[in-house]
PDB file of N, CA and C in Angstrom:
ATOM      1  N   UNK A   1      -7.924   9.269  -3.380  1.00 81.00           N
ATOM      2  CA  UNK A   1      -8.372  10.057  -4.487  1.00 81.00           C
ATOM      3  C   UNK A   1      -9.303   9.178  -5.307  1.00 81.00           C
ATOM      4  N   UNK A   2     -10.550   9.470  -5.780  1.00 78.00           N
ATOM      5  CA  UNK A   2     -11.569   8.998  -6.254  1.00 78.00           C
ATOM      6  C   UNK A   2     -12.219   9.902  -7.637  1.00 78.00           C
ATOM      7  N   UNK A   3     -11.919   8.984  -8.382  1.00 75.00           N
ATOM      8  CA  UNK A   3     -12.278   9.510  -9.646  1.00 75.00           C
ATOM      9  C   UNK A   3     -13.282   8.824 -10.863  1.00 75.00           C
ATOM     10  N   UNK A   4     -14.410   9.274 -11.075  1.00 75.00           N
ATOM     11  CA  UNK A   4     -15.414   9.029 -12.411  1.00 75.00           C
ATOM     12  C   UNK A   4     -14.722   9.125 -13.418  1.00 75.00           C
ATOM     13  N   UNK A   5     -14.738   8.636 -14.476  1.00 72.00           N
ATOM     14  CA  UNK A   5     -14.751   8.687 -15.849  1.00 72.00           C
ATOM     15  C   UNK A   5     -13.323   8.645 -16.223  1.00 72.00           C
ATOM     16  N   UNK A   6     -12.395   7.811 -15.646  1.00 72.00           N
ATOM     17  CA  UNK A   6     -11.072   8.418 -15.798  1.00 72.00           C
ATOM     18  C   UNK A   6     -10.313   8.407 -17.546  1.00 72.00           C
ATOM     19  N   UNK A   7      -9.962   9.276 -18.007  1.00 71.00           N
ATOM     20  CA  UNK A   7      -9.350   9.059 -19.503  1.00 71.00           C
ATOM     21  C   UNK A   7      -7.904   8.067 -19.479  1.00 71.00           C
ATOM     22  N   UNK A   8      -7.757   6.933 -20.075  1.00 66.00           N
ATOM     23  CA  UNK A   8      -7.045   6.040 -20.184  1.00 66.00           C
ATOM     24  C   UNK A   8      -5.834   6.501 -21.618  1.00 66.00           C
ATOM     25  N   UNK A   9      -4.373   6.492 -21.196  1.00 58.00           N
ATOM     26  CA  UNK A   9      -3.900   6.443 -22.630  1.00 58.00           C
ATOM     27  C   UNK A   9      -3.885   5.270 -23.478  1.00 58.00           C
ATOM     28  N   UNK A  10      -4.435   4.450 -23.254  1.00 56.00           N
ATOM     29  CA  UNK A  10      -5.001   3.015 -24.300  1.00 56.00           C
ATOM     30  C   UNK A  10      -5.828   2.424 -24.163  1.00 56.00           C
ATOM     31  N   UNK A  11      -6.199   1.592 -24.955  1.00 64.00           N
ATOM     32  CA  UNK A  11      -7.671   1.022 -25.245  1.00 64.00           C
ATOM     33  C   UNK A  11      -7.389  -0.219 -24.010  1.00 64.00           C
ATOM     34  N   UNK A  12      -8.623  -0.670 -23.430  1.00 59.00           N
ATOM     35  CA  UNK A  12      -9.060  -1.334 -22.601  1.00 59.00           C
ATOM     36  C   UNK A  12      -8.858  -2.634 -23.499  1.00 59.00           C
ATOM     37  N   UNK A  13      -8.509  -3.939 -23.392  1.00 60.00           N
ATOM     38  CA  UNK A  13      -8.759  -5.476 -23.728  1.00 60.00           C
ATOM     39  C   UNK A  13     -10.563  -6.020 -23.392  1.00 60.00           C
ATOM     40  N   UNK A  14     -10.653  -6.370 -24.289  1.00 59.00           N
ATOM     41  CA  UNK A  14     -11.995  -6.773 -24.382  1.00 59.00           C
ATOM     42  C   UNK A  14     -13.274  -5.979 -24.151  1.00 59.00           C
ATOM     43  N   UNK A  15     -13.071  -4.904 -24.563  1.00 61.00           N
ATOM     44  CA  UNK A  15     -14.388  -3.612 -24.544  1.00 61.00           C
ATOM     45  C   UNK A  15     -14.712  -3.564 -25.947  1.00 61.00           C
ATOM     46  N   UNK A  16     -16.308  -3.451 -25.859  1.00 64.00           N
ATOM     47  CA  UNK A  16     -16.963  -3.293 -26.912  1.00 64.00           C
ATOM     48  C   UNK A  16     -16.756  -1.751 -27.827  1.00 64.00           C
ATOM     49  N   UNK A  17     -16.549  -1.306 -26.915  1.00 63.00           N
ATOM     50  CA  UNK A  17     -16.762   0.225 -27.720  1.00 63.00           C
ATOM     51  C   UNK A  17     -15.249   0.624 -27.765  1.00 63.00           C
ATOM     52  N   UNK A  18     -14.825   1.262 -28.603  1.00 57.00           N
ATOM     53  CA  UNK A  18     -13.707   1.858 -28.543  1.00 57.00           C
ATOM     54  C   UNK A  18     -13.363   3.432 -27.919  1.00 57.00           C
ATOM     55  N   UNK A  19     -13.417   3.030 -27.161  1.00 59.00           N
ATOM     56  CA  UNK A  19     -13.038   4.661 -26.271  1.00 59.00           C
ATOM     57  C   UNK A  19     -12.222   3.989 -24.798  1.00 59.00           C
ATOM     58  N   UNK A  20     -11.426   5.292 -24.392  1.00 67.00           N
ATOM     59  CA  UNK A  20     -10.425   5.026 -23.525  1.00 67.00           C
ATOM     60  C   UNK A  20     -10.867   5.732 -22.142  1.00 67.00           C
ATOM     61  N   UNK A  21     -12.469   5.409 -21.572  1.00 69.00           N
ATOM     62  CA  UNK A  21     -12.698   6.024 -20.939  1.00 69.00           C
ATOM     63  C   UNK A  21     -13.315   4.612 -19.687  1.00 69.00           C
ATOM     64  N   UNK A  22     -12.961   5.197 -18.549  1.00 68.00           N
ATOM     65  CA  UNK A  22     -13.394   4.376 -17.725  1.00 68.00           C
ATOM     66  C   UNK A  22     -15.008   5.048 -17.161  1.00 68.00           C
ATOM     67  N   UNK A  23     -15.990   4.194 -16.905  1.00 73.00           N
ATOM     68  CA  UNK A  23     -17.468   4.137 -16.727  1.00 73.00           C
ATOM     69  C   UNK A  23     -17.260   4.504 -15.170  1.00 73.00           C
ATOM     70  N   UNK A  24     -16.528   3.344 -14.334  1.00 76.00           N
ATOM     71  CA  UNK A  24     -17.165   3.202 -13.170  1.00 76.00           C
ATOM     72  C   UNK A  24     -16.284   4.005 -12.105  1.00 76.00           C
ATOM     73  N   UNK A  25     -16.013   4.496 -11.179  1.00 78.00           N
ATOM     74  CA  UNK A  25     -15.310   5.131 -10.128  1.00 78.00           C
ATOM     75  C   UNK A  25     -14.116   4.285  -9.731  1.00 78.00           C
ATOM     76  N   UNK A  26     -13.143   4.829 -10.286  1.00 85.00           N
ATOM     77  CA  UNK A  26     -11.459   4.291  -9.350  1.00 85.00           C
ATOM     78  C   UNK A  26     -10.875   4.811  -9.120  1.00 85.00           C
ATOM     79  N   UNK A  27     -10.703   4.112  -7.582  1.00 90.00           N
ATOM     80  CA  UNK A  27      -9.626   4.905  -6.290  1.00 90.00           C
ATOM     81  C   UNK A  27      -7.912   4.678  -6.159  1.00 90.00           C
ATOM     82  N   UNK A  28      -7.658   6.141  -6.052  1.00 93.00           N
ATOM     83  CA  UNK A  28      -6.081   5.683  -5.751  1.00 93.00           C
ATOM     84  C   UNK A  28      -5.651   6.204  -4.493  1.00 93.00           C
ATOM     85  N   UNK A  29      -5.181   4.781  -3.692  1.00 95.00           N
ATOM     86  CA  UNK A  29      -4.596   5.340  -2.535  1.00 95.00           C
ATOM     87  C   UNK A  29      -3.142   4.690  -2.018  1.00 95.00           C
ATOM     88  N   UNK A  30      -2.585   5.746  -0.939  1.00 96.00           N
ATOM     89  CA  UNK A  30      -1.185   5.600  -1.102  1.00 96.00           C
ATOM     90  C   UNK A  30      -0.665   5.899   0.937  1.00 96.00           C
ATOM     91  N   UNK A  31      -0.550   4.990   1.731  1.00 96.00           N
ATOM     92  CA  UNK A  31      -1.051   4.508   3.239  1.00 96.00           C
ATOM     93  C   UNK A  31       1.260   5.425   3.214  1.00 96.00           C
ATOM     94  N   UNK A  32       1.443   5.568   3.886  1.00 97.00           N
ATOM     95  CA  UNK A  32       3.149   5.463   4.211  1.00 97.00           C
ATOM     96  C   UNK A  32       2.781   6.382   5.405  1.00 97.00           C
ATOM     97  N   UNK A  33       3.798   5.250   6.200  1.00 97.00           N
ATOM     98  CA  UNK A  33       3.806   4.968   8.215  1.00 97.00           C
ATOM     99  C   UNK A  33       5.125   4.540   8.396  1.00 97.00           C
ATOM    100  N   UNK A  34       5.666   5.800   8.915  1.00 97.00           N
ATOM    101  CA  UNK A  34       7.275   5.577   9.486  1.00 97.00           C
ATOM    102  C   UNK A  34       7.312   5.523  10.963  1.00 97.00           C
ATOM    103  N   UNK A  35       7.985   4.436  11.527  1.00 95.00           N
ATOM    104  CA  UNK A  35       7.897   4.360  13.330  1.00 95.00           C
ATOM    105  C   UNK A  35       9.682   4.041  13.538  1.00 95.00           C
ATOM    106  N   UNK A  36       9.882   4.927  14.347  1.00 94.00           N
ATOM    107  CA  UNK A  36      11.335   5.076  15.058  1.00 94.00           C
ATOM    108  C   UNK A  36      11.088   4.359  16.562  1.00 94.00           C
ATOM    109  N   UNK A  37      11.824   3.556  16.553  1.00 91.00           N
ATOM    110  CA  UNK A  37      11.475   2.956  18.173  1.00 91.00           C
ATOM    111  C   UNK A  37      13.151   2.835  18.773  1.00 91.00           C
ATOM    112  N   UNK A  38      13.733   2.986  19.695  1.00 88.00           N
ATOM    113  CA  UNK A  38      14.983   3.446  20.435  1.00 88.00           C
ATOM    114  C   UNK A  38      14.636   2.898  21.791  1.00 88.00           C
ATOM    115  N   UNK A  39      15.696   1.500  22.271  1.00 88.00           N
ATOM    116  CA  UNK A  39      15.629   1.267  23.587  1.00 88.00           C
ATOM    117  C   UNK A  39      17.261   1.930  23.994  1.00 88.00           C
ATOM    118  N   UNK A  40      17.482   2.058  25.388  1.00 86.00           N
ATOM    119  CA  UNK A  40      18.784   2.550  25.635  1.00 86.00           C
ATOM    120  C   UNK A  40      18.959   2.540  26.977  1.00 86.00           C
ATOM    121  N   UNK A  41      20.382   1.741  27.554  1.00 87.00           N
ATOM    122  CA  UNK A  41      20.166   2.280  28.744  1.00 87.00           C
ATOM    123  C   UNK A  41      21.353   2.728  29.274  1.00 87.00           C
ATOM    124  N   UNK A  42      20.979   3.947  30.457  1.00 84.00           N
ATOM    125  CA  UNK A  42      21.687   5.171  31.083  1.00 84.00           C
ATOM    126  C   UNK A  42      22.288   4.415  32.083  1.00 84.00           C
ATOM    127  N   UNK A  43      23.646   5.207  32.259  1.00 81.00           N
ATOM    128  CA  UNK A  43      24.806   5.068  33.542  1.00 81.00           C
ATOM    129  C   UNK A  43      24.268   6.020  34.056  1.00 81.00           C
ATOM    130  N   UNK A  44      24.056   6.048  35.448  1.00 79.00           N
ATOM    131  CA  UNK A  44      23.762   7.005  36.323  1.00 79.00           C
ATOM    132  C   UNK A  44      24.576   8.085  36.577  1.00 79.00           C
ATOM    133  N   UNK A  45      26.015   7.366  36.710  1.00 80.00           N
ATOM    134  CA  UNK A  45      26.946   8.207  37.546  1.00 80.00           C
ATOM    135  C   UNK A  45      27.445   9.246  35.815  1.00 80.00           C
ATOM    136  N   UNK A  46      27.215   8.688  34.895  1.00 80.00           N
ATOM    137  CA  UNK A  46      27.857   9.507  33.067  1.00 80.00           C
ATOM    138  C   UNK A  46      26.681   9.923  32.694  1.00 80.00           C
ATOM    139  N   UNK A  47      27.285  10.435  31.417  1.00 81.00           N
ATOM    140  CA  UNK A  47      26.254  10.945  30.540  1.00 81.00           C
ATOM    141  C   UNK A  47      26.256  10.051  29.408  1.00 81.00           C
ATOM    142  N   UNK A  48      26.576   8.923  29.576  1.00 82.00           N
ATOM    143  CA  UNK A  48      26.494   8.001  28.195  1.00 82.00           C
ATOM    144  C   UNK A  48      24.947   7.287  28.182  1.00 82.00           C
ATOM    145  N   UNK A  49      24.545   7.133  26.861  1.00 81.00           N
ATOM    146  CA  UNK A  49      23.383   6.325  26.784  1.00 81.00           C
ATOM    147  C   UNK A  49      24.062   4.984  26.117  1.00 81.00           C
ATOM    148  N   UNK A  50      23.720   3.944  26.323  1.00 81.00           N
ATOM    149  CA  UNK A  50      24.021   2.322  25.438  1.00 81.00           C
ATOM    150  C   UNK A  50      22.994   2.208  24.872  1.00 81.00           C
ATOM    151  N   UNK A  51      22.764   2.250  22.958  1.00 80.00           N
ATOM    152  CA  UNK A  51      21.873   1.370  22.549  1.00 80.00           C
ATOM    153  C   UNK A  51      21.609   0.206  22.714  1.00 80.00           C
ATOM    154  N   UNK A  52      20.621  -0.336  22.933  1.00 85.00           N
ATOM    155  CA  UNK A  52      20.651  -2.119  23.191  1.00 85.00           C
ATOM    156  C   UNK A  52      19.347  -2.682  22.176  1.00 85.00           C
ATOM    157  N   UNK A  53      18.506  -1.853  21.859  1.00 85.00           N
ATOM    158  CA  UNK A  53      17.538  -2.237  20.871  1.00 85.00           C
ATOM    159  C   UNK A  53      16.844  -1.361  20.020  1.00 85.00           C
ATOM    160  N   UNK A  54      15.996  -1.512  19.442  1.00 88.00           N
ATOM    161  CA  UNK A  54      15.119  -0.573  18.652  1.00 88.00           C
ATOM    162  C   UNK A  54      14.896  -1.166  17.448  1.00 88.00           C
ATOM    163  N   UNK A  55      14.136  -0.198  16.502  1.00 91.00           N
ATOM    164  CA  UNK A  55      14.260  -0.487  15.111  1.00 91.00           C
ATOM    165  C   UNK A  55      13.595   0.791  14.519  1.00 91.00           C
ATOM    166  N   UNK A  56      13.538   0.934  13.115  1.00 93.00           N
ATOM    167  CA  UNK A  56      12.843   1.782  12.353  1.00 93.00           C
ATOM    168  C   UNK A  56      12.279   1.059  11.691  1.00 93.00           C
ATOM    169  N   UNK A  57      10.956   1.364  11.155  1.00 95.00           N
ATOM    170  CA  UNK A  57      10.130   0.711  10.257  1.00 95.00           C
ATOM    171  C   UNK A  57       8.975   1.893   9.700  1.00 95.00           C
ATOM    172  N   UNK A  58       9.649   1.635   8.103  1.00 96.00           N
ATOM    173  CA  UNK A  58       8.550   1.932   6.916  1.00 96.00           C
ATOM    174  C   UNK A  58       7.837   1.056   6.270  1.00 96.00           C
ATOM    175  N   UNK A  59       6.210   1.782   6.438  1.00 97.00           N
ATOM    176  CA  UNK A  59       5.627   0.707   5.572  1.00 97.00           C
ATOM    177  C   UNK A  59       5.181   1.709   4.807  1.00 97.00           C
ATOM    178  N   UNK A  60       5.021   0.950   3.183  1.00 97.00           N
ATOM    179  CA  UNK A  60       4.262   1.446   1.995  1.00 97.00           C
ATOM    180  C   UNK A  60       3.495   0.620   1.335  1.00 97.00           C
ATOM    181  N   UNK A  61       2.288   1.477   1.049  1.00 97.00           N
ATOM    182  CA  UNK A  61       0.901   0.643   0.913  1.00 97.00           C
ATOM    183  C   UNK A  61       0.368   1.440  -0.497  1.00 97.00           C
ATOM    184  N   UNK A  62       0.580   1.110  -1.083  1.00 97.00           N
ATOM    185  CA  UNK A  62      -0.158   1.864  -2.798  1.00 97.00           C
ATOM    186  C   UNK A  62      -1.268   0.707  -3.217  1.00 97.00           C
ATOM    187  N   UNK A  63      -2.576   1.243  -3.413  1.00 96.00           N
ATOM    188  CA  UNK A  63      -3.632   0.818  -4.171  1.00 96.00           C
ATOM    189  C   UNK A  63      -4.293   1.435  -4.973  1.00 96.00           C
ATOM    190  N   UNK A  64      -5.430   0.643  -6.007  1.00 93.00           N
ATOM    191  CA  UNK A  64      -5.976   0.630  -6.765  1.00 93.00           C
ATOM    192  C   UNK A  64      -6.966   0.239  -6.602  1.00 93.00           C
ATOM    193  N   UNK A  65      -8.452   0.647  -6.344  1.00 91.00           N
ATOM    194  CA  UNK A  65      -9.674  -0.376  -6.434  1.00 91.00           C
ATOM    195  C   UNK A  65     -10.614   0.387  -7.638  1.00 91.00           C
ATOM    196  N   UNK A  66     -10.747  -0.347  -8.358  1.00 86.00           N
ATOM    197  CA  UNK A  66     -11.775   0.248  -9.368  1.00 86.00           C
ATOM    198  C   UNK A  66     -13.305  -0.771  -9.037  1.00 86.00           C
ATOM    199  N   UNK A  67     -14.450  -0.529  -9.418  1.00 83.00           N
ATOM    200  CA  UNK A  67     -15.675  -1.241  -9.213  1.00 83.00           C
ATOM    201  C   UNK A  67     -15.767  -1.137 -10.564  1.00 83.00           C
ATOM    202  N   UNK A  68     -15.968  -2.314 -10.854  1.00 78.00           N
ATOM    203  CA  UNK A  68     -16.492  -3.218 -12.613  1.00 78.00           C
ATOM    204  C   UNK A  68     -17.891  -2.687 -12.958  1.00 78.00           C
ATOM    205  N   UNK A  69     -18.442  -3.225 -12.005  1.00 79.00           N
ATOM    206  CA  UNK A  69     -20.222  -3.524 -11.464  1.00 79.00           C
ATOM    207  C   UNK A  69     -20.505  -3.254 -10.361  1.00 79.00           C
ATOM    208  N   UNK A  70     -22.090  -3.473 -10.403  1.00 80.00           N
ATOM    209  CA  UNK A  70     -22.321  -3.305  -8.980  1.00 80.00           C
ATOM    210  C   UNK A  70     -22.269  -4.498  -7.760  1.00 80.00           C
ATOM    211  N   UNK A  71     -21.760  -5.776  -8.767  1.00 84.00           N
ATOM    212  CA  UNK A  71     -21.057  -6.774  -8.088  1.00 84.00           C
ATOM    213  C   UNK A  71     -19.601  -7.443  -8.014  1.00 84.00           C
ATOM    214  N   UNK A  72     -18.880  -6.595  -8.607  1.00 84.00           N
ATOM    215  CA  UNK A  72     -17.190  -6.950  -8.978  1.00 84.00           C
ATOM    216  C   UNK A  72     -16.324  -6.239  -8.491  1.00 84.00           C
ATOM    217  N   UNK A  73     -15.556  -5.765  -7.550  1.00 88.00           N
ATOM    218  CA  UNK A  73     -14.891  -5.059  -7.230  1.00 88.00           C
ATOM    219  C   UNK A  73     -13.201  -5.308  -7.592  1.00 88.00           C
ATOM    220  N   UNK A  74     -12.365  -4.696  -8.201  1.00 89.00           N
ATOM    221  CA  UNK A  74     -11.165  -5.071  -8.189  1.00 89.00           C
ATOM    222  C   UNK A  74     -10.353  -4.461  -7.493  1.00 89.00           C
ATOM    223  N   UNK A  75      -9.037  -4.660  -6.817  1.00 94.00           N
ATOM    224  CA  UNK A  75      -8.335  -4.235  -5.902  1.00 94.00           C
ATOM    225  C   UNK A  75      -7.310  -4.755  -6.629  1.00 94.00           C
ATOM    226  N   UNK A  76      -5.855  -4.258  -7.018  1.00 94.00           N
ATOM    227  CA  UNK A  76      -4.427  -4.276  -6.984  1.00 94.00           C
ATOM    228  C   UNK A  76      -3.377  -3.745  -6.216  1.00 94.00           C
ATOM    229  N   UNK A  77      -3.018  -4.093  -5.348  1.00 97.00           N
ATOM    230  CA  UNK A  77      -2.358  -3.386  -4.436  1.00 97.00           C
ATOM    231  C   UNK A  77      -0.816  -4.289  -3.627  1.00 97.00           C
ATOM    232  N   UNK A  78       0.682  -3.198  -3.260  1.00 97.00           N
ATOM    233  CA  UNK A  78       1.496  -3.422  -3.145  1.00 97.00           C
ATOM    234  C   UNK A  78       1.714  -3.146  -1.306  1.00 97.00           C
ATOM    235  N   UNK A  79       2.054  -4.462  -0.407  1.00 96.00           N
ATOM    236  CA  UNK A  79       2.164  -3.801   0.511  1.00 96.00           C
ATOM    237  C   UNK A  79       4.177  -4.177   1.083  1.00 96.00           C
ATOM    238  N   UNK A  80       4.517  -2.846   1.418  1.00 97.00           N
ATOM    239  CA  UNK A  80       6.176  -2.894   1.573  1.00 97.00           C
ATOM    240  C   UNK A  80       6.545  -2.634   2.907  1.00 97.00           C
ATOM    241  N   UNK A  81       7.046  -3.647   3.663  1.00 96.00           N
ATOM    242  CA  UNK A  81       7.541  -2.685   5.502  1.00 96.00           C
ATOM    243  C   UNK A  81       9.408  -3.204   5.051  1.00 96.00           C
ATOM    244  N   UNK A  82       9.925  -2.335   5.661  1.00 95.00           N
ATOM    245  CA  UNK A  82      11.494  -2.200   6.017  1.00 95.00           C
ATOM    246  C   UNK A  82      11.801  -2.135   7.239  1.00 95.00           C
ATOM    247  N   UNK A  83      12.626  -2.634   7.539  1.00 94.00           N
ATOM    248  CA  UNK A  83      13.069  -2.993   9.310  1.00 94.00           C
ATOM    249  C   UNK A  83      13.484  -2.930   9.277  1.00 94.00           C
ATOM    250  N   UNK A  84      14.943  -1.929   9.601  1.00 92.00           N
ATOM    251  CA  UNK A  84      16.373  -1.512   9.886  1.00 92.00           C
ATOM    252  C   UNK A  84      16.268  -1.250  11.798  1.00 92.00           C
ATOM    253  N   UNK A  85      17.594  -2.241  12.311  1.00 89.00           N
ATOM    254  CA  UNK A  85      17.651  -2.597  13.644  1.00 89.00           C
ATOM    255  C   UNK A  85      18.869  -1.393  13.621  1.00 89.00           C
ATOM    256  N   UNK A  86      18.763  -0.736  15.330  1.00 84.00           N
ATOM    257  CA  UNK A  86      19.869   0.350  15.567  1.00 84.00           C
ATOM    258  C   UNK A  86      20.974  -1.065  15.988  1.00 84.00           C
ATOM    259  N   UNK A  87      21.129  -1.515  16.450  1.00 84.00           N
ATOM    260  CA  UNK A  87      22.163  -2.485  16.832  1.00 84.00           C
ATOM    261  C   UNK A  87      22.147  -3.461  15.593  1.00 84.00           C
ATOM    262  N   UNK A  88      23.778  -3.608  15.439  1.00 80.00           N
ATOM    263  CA  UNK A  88      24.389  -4.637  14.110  1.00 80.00           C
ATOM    264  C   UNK A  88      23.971  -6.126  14.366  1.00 80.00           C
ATOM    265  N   UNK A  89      23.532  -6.794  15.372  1.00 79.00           N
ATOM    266  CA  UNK A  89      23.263  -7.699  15.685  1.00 79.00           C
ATOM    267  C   UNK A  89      21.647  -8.746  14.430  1.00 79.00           C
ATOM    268  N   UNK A  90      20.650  -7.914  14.680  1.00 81.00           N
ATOM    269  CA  UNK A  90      19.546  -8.356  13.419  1.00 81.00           C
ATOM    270  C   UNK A  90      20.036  -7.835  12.322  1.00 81.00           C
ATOM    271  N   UNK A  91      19.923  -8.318  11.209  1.00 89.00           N
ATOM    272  CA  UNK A  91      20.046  -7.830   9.552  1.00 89.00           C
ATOM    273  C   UNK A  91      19.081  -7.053   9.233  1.00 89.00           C
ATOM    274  N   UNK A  92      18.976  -5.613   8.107  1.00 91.00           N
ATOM    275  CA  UNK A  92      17.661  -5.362   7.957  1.00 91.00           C
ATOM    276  C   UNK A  92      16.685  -6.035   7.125  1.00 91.00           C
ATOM    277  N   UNK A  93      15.400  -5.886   7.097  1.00 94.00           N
ATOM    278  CA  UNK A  93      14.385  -6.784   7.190  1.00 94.00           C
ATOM    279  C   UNK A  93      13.541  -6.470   6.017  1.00 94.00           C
ATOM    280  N   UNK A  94      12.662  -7.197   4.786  1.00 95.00           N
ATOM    281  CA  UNK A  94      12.309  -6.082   3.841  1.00 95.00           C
ATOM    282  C   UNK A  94      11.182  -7.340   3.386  1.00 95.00           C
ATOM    283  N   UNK A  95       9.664  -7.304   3.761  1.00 97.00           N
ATOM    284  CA  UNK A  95       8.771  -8.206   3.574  1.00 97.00           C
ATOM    285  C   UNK A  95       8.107  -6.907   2.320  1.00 97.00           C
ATOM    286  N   UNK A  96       7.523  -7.759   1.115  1.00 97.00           N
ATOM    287  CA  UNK A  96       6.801  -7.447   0.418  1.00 97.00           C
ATOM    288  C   UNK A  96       5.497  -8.389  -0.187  1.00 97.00           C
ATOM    289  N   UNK A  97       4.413  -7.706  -0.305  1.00 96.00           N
ATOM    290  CA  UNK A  97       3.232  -8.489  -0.543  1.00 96.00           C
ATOM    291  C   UNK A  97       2.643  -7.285  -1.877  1.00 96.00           C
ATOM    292  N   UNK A  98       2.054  -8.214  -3.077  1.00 97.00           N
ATOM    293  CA  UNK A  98       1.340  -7.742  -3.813  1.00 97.00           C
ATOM    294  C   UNK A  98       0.409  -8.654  -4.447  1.00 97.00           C
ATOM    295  N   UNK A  99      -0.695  -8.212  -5.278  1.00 96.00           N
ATOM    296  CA  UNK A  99      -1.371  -8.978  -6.028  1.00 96.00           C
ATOM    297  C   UNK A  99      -3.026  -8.191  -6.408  1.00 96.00           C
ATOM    298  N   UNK A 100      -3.289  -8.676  -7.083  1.00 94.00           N
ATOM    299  CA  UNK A 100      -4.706  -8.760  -7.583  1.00 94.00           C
ATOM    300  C   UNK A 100      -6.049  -9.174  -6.631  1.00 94.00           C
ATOM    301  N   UNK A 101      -6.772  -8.283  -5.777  1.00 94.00           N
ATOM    302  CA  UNK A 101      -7.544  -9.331  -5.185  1.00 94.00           C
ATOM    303  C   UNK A 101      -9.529  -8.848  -5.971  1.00 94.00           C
ATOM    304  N   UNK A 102     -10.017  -9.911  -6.371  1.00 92.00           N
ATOM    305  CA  UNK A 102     -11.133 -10.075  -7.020  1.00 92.00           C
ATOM    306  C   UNK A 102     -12.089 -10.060  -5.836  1.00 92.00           C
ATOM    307  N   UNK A 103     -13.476  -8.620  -5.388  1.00 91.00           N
ATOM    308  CA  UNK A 103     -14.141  -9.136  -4.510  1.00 91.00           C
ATOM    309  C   UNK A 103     -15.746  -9.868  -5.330  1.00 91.00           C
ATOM    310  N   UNK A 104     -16.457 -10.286  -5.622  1.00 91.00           N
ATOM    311  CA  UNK A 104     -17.627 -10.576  -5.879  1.00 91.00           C
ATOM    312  C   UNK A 104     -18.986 -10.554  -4.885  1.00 91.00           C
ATOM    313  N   UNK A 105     -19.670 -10.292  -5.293  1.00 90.00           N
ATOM    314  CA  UNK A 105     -20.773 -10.142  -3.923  1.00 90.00           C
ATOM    315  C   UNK A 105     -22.126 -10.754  -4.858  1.00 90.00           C
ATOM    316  N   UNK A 106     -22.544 -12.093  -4.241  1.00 88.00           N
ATOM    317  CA  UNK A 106     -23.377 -12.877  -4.519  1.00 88.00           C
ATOM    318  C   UNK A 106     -24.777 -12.497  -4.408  1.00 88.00           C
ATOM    319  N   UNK A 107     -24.627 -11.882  -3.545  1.00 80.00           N
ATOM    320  CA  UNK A 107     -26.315 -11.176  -3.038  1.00 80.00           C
ATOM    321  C   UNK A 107     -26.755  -9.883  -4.213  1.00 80.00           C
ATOM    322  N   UNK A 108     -28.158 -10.006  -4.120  1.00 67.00           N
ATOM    323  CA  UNK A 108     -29.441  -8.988  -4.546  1.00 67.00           C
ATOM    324  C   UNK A 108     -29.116  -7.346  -3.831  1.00 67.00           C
TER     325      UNK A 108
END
């Protein structure tokens, strides 16, 4: 989702003018990817299946990029995966990454 002029409920830090309006175009986007994976194996002669591996995994990806200028780009963004194993054997798994990333572009 991409939006001009967005109305802010507070004043910006270090803006000259007092208004709560953003100038330049900022994007909000929001990535979520669920994968079920199931290994198992069959007795021929039964109808039983044995789990022996797998996992589930969610990832969630929420960003922010607003453009400053036509040389500043800002990006804030959270990235989250969860790893829950069908067998008790692995623990589930929960990596998170976030931060601020500043792009600049040197060139004309």
């Amino acid at each position: 989702w991409r939006k001009r002029g967005l109305k802010l409920p507070f004043k910006l830090p270090f803006t000259k003018k007092d208004t709560k309006t953003l100038e330049n175009d900022i994007s909000f986007r929001f990535d979520l990817t669920y994968r079920d994976n199931a290994i198992s194996n069959n007795i021929l002669d039964q109808q039983n299946k044995i789990p022996t591996g797998g996992q589930k995994v969610l990832n969630i990806n929420p960003s922010i990029d607003y453009v400053l200028n036509n040389r500043i780009r800002l990006r804030l963004f959270l990235e989250q995966s969860r790893i829950i194993g069908y067998i008790a054997t692995p623990p589930p798994v929960i990596n998170t990454r976030a931060g601020l990333q500043v792009n600049i572009s040197l060139a004309q």
